mmCIF file with all atom_site columns, C-alpha atoms in Angstrom:
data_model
loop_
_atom_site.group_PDB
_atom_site.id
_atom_site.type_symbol
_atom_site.label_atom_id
_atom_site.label_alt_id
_atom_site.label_comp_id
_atom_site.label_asym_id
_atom_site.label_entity_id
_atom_site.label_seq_id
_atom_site.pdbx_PDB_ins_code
_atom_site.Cartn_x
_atom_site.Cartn_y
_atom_site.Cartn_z
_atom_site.occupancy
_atom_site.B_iso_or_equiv
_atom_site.pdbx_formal_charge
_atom_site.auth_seq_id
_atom_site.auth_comp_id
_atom_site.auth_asym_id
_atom_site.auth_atom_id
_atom_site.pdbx_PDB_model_num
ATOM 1   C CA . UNK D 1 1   ? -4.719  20.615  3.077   1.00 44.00 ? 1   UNK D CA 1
ATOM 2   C CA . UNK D 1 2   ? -2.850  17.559  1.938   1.00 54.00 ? 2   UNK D CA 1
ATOM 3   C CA . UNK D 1 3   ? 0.784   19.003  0.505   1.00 51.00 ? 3   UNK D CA 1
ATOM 4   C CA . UNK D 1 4   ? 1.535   16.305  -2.358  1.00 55.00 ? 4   UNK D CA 1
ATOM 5   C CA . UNK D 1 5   ? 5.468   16.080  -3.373  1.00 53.00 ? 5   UNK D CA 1
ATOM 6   C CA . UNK D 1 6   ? 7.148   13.411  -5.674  1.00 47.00 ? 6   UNK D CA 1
ATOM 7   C CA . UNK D 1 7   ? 8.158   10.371  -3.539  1.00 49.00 ? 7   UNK D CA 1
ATOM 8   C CA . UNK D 1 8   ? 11.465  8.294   -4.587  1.00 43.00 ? 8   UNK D CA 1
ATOM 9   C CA . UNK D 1 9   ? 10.627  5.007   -3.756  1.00 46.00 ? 9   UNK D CA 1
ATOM 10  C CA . UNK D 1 10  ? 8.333   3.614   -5.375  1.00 48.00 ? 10  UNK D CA 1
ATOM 11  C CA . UNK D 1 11  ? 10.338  1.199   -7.624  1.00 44.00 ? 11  UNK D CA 1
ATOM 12  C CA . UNK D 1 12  ? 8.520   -2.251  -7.259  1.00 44.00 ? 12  UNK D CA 1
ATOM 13  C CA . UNK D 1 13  ? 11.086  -4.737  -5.906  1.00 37.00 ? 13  UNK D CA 1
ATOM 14  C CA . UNK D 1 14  ? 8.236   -7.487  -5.952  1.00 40.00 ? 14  UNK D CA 1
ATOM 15  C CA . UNK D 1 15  ? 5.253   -8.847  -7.541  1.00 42.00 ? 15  UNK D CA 1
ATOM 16  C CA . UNK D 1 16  ? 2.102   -6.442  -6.476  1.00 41.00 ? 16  UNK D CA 1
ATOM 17  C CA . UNK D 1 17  ? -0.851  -8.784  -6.412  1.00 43.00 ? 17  UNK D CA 1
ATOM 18  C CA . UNK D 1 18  ? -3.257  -6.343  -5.399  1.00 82.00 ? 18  UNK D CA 1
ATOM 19  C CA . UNK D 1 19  ? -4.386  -4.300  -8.153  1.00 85.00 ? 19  UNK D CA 1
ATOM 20  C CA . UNK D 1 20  ? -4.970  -0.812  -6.681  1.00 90.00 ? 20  UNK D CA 1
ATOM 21  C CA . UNK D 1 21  ? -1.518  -1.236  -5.142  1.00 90.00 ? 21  UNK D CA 1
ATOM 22  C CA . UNK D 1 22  ? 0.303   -1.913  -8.277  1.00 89.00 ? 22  UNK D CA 1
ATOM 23  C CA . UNK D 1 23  ? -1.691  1.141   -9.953  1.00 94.00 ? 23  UNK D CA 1
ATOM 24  C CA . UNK D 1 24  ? -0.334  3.415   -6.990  1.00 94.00 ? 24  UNK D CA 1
ATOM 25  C CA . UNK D 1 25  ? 3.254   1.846   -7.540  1.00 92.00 ? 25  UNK D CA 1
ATOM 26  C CA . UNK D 1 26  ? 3.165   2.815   -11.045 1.00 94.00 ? 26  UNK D CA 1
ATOM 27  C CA . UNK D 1 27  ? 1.786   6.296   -11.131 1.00 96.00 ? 27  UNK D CA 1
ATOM 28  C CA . UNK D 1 28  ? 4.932   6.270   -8.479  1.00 94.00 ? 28  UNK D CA 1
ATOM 29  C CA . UNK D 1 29  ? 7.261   5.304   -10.460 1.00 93.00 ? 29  UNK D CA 1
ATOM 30  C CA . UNK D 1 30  ? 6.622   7.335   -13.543 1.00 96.00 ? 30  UNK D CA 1
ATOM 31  C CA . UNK D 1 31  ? 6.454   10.305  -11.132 1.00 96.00 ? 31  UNK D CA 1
ATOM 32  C CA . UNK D 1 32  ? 10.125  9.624   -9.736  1.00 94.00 ? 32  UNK D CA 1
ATOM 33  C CA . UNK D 1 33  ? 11.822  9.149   -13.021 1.00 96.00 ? 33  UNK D CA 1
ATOM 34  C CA . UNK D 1 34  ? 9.727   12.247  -14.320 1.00 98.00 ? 34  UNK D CA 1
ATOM 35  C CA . UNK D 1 35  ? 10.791  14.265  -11.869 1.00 96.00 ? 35  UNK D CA 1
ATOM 36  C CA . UNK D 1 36  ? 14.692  13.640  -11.868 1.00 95.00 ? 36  UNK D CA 1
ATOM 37  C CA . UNK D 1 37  ? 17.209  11.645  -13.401 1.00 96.00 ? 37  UNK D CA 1
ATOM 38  C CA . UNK D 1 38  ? 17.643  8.509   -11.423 1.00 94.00 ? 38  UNK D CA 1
ATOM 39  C CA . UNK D 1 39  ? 20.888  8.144   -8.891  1.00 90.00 ? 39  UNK D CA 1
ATOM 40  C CA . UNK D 1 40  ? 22.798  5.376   -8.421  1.00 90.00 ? 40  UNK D CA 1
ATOM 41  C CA . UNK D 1 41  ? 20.713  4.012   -5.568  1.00 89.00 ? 41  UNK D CA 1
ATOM 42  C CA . UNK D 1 42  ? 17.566  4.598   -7.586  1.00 89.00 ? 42  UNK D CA 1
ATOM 43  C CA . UNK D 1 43  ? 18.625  2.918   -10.401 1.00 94.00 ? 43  UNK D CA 1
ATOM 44  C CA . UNK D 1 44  ? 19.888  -0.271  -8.700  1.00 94.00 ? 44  UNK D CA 1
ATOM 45  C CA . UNK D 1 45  ? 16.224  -0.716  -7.400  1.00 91.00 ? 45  UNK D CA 1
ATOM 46  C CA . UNK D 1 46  ? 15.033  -0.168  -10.721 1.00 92.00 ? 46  UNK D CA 1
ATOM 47  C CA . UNK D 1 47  ? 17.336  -2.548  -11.995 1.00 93.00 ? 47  UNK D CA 1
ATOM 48  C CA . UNK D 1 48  ? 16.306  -5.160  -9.580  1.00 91.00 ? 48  UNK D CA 1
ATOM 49  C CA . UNK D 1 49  ? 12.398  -4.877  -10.105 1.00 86.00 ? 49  UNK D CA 1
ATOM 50  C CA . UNK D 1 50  ? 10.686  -8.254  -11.256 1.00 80.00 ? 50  UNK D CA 1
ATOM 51  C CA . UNK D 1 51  ? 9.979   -8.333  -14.826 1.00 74.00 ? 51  UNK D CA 1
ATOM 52  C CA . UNK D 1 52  ? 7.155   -10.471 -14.765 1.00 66.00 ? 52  UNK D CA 1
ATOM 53  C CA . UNK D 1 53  ? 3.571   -9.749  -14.653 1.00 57.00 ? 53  UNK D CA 1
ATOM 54  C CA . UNK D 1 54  ? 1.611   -11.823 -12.073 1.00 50.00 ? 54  UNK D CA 1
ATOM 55  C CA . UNK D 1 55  ? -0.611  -12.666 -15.338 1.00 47.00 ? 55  UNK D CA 1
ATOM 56  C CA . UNK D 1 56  ? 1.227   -14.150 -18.089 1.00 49.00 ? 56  UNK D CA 1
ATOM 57  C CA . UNK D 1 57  ? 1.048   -11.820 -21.088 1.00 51.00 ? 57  UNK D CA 1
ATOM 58  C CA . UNK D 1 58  ? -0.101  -8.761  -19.064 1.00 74.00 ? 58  UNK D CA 1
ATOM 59  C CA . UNK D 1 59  ? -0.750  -5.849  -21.436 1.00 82.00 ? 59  UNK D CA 1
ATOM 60  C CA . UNK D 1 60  ? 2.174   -3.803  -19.445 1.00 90.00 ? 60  UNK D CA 1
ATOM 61  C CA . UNK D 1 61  ? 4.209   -6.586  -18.780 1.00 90.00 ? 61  UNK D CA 1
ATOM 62  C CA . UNK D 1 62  ? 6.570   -5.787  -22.271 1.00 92.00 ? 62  UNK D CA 1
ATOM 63  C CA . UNK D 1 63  ? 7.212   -2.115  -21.831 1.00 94.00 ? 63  UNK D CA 1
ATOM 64  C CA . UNK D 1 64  ? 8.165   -2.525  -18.633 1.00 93.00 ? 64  UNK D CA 1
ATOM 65  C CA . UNK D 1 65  ? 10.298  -5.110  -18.929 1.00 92.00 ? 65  UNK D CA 1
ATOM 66  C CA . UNK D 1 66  ? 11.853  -2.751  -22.260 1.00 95.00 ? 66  UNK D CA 1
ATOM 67  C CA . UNK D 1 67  ? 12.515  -0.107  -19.092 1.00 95.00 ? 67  UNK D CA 1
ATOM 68  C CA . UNK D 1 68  ? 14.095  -2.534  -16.823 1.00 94.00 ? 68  UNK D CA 1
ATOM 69  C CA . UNK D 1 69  ? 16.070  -3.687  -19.457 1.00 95.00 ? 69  UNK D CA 1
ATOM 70  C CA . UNK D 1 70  ? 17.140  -0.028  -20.695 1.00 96.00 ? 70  UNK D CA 1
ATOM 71  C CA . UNK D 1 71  ? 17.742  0.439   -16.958 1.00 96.00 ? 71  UNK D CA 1
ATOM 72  C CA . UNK D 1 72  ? 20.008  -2.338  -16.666 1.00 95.00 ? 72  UNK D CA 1
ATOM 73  C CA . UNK D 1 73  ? 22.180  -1.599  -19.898 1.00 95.00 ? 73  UNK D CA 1
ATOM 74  C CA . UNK D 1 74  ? 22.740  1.884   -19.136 1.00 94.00 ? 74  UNK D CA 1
ATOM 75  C CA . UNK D 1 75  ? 24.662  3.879   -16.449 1.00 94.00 ? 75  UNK D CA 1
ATOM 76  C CA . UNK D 1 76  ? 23.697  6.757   -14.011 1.00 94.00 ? 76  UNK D CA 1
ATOM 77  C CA . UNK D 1 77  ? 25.682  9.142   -16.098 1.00 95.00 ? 77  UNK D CA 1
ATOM 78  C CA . UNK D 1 78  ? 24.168  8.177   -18.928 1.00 96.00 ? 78  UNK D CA 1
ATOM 79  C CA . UNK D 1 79  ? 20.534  8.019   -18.198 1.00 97.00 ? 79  UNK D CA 1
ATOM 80  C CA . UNK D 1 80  ? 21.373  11.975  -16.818 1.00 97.00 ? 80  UNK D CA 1
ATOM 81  C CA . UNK D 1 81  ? 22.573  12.978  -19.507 1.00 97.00 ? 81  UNK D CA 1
ATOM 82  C CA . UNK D 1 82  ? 19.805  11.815  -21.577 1.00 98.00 ? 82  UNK D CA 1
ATOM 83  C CA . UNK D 1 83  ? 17.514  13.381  -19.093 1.00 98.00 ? 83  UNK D CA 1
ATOM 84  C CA . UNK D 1 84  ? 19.221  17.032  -19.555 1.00 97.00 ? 84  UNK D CA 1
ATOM 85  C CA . UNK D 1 85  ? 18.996  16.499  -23.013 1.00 96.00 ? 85  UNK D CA 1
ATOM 86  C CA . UNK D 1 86  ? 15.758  15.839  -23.316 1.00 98.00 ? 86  UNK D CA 1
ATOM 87  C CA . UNK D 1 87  ? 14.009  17.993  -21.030 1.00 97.00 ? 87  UNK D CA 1
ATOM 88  C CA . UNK D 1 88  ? 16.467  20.600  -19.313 1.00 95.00 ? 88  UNK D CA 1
ATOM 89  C CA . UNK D 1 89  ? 18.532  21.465  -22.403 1.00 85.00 ? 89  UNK D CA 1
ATOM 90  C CA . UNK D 1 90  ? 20.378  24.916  -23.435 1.00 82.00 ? 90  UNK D CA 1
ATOM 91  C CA . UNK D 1 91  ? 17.935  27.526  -23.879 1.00 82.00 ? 91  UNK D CA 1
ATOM 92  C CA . UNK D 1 92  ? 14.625  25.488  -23.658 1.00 89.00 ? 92  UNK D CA 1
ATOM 93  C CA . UNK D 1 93  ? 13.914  21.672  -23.474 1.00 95.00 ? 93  UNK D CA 1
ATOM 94  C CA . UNK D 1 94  ? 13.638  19.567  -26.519 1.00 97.00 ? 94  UNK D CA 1
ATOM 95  C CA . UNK D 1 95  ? 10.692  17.700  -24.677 1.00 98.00 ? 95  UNK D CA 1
ATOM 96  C CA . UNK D 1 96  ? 8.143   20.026  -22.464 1.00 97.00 ? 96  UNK D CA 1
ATOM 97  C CA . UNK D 1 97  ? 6.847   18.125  -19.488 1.00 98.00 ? 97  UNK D CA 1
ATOM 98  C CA . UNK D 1 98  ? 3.733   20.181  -18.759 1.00 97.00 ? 98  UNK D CA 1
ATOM 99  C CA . UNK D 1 99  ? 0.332   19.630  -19.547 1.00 97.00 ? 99  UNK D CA 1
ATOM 100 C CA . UNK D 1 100 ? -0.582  23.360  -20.541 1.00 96.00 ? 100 UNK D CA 1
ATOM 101 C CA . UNK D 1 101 ? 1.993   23.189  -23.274 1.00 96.00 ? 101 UNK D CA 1
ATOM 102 C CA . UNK D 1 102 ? 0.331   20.445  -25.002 1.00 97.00 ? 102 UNK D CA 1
ATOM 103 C CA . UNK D 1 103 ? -3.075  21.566  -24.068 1.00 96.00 ? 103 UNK D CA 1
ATOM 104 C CA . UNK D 1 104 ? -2.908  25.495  -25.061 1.00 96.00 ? 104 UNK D CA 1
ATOM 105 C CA . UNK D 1 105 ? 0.530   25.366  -26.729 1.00 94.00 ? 105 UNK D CA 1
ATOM 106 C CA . UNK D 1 106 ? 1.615   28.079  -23.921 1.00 94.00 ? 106 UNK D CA 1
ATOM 107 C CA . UNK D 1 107 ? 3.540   27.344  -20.479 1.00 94.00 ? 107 UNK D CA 1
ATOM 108 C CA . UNK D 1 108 ? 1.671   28.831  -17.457 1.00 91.00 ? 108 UNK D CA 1
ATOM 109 C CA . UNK D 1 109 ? -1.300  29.008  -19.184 1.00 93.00 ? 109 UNK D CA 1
ATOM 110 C CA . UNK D 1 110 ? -5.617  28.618  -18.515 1.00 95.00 ? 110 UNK D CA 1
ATOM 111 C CA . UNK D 1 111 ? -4.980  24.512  -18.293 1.00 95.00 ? 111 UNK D CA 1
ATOM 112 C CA . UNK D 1 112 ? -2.715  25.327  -14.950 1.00 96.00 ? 112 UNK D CA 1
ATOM 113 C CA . UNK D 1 113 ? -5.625  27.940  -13.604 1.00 96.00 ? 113 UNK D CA 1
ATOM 114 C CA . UNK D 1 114 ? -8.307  25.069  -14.317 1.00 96.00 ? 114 UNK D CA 1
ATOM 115 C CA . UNK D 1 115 ? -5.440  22.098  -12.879 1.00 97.00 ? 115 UNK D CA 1
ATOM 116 C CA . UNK D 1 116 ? -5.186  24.305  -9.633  1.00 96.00 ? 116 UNK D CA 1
ATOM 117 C CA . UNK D 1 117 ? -8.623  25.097  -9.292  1.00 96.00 ? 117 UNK D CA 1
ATOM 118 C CA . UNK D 1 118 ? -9.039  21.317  -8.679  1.00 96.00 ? 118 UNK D CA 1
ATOM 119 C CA . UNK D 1 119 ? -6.049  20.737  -6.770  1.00 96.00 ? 119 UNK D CA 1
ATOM 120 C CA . UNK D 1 120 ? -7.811  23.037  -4.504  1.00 95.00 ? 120 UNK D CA 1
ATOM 121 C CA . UNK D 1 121 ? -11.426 21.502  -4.804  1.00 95.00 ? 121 UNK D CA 1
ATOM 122 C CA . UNK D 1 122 ? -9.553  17.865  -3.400  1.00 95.00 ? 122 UNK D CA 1
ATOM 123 C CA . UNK D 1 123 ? -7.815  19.952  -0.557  1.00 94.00 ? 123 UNK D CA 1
ATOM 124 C CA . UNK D 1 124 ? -4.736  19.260  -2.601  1.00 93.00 ? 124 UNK D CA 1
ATOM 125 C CA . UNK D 1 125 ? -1.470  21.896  -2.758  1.00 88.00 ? 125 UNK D CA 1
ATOM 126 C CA . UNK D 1 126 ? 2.380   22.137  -4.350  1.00 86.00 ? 126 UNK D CA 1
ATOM 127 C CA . UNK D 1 127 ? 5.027   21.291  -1.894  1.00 85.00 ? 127 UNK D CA 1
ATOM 128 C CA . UNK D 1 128 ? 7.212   24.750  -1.339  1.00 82.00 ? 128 UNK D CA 1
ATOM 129 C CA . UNK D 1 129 ? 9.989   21.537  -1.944  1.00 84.00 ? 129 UNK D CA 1
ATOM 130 C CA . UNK D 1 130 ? 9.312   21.388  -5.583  1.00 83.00 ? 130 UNK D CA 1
ATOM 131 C CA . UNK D 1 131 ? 10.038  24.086  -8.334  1.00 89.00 ? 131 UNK D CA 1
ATOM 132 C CA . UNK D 1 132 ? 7.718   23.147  -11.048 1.00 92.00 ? 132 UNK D CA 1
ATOM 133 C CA . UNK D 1 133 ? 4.460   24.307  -11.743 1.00 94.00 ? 133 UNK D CA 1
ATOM 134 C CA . UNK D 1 134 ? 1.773   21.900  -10.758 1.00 96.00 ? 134 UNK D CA 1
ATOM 135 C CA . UNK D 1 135 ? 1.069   20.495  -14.552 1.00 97.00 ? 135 UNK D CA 1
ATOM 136 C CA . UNK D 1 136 ? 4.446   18.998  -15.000 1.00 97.00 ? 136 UNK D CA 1
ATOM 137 C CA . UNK D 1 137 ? 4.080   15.056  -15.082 1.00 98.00 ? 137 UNK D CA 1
ATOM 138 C CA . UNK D 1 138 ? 5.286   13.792  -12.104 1.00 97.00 ? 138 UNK D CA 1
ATOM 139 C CA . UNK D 1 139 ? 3.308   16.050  -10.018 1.00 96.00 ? 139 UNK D CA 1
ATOM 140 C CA . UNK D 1 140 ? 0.117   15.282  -11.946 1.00 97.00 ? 140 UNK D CA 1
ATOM 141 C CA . UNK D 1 141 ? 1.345   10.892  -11.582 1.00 97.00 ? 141 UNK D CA 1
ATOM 142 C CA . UNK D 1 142 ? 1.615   11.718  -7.900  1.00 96.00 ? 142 UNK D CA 1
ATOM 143 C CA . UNK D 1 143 ? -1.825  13.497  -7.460  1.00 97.00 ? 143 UNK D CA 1
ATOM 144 C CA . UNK D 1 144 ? -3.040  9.699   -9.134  1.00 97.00 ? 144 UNK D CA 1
ATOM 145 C CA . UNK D 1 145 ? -1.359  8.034   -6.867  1.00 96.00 ? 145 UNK D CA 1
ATOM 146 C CA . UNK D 1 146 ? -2.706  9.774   -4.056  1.00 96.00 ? 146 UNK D CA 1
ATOM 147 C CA . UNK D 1 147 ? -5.836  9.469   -5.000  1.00 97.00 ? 147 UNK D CA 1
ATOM 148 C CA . UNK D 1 148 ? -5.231  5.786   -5.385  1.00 96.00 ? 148 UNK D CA 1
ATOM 149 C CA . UNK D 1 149 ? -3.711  5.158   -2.328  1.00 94.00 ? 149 UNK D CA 1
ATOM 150 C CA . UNK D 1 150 ? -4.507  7.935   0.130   1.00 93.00 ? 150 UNK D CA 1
ATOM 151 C CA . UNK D 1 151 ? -6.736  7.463   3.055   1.00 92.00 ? 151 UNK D CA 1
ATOM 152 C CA . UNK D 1 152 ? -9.261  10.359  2.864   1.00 93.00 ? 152 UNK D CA 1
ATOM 153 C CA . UNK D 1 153 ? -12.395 8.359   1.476   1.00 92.00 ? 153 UNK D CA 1
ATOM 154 C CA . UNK D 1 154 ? -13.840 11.329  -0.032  1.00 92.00 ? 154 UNK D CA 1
ATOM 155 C CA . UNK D 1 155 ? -10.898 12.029  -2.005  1.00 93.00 ? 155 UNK D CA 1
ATOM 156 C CA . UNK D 1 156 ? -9.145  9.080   -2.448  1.00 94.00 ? 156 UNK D CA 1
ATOM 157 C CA . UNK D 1 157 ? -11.814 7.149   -4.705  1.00 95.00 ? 157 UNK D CA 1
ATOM 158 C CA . UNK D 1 158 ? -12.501 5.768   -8.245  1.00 95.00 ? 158 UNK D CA 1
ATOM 159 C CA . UNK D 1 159 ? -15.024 9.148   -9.026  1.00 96.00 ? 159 UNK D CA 1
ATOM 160 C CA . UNK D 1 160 ? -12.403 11.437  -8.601  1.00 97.00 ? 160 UNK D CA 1
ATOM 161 C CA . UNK D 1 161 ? -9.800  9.742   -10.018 1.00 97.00 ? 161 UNK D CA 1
ATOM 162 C CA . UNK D 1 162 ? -11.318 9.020   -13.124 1.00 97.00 ? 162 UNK D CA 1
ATOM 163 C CA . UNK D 1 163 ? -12.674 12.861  -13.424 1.00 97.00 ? 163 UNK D CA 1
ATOM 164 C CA . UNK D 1 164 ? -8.855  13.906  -12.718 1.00 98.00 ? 164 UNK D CA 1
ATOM 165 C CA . UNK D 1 165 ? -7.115  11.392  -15.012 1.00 98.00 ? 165 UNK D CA 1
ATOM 166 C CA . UNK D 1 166 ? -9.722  12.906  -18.043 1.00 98.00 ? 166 UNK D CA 1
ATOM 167 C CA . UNK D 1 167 ? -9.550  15.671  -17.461 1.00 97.00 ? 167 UNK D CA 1
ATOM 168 C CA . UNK D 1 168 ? -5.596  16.323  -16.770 1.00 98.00 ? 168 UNK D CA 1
ATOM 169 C CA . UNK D 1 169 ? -3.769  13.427  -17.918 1.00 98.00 ? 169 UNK D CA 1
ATOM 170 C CA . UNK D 1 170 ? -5.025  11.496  -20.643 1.00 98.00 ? 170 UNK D CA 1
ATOM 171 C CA . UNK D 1 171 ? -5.692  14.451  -22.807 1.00 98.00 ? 171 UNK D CA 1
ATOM 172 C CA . UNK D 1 172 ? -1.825  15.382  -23.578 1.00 98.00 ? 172 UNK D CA 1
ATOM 173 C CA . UNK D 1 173 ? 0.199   12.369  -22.182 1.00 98.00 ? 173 UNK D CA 1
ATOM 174 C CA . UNK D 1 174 ? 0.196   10.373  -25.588 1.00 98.00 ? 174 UNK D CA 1
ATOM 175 C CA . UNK D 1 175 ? 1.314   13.872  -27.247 1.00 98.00 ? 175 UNK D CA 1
ATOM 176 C CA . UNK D 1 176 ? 4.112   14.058  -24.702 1.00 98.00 ? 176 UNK D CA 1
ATOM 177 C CA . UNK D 1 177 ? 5.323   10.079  -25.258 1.00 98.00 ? 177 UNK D CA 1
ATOM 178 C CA . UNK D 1 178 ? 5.214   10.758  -28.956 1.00 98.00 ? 178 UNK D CA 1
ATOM 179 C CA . UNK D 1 179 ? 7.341   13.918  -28.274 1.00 98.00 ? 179 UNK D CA 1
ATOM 180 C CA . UNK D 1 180 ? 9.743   11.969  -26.321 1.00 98.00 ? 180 UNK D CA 1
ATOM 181 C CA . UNK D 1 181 ? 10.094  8.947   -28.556 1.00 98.00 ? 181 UNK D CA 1
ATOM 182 C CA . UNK D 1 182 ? 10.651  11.244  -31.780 1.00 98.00 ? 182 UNK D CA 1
ATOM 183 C CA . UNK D 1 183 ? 14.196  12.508  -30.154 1.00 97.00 ? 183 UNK D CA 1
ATOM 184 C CA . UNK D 1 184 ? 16.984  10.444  -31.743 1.00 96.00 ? 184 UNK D CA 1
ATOM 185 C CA . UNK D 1 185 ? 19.091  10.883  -28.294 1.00 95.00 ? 185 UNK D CA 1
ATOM 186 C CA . UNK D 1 186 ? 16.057  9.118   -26.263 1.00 98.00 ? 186 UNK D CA 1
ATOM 187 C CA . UNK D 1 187 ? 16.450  5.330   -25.252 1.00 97.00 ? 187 UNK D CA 1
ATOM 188 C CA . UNK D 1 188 ? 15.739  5.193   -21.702 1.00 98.00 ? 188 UNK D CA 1
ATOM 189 C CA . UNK D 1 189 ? 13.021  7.453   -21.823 1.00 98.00 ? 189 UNK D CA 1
ATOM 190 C CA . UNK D 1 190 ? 11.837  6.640   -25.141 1.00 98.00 ? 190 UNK D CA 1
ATOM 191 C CA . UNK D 1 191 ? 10.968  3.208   -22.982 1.00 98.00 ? 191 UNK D CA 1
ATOM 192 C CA . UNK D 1 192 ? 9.519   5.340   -20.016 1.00 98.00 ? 192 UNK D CA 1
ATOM 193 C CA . UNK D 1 193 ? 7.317   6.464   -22.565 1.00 98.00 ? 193 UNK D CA 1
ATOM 194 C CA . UNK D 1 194 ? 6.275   3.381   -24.174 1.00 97.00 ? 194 UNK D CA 1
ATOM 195 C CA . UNK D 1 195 ? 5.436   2.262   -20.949 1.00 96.00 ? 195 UNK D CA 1
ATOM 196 C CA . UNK D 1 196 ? 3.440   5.196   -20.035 1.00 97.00 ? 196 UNK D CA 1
ATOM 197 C CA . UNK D 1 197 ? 1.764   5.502   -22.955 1.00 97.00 ? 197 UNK D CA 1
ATOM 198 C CA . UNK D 1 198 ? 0.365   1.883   -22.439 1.00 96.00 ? 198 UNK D CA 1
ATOM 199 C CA . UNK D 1 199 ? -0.032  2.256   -18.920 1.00 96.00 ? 199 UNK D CA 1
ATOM 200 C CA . UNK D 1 200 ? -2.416  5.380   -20.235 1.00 97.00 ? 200 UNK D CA 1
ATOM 201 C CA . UNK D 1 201 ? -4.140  3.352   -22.353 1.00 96.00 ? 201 UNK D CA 1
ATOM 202 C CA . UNK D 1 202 ? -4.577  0.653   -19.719 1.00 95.00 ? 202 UNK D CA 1
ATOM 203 C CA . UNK D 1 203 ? -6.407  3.317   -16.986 1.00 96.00 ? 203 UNK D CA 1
ATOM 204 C CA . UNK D 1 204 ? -8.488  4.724   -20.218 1.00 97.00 ? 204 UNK D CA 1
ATOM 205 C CA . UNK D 1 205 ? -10.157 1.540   -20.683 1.00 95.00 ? 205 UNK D CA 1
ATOM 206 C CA . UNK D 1 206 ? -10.477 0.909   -17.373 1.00 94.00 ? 206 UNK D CA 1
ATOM 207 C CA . UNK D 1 207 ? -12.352 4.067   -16.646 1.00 95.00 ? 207 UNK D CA 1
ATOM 208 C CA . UNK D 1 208 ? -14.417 3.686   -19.440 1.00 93.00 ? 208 UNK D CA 1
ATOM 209 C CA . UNK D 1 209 ? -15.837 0.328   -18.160 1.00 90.00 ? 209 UNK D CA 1
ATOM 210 C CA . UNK D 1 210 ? -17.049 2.323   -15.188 1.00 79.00 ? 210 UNK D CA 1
#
């Protein structure tokens, strides 16, 4: 069984050319800066990724160019503090990242039964290195980019990522970027979400021309 955790580096540094490969990248990054605050080491890659799209007027080419340039204008100490605001908080998070909120309004609820009843179905498990439950973002961004990029044929293919990404992502991630965009305290990850909200909307119309 394939243990899945949230990988730090996938911060494009270059133009991906290959289109698969610059999916997996970006399921990666939204997964890292999901999953944690960005250190200082983090951020300098992010800081340093190319802003251009190797199309001229690529759909995602503006929102993430609005995240490299949030990136670039604001410290580590401030993009932390943002983060704990948003989604740590005193007492519970302004900003739930898990699916079965959005999906049931309940934490821990029948979406993460039906989410790990899949998991288990692609041979798929929770690192014992990660806290969360399975539906929180990142992990969800990282099961995509394993099935993107992974090497197990059966698994790794455009059928089961487009039955996982309707079924467990594109239901509730525009809920969740409107969620984080309506804080008045958001600016970095009001442009995370901007980004993944078109990056959504990118893989949904993709997946329909299937």
């Amino acid at each position: 069984m394939h243990t899945t955790t949230v990988d730090p580096n996938h911060i494009p540094v270059r133009q991906a050319l290959d289109e698969e490969v610059a999916r997996a990248e970006l399921y990666g990054v939204l997964a890292t800066l999901y999953y944690a605050p960005p250190d200082d080491a983090l951020l300098a890659r992010l800081r340093a990724a190319v802003t251009e799209a190797p199309v001229a007027g690529a759909f995602l080419e503006e929102p993430w160019r609005a995240l490299v340039a949030r990136a670039r204008e604001a410290s580590a100490d401030a993009i932390r503090d943002e983060y704990e605001a948003l989604f740590i908080g005193v007492g519970r998070p302004a900003v739930h990242l898990y699916a079965s909120h959005y999906l049931s309004g309940f934490l821990n609820d029948k979406p993460l039964a039906a989410l790990r009843d899949d998991l288990a179905r692609l041979g798929l498990a929770r690192s014992d290195a990660m806290p969360e439950t399975e539906d929180h973002i990142a992990y969800l961004c990282e099961v995509m980019r394993y099935l993107i990029a992974g090497d197990d044929a059966a698994v790794c293919n455009l059928t089961q990522q487009q039955a996982f990404f309707a079924r467990h992502l594109h239901p509730w991630v525009p809920a969740l970027c409107d969620a984080i965009e309506r804080e008045p305290q958001s600016r970095f990850y009001a442009a995370l979400a901007g980004l993944t909200r078109a990056f959504v909307a990118v893989e949904a119309q993709a997946f329909d021309m299937l």
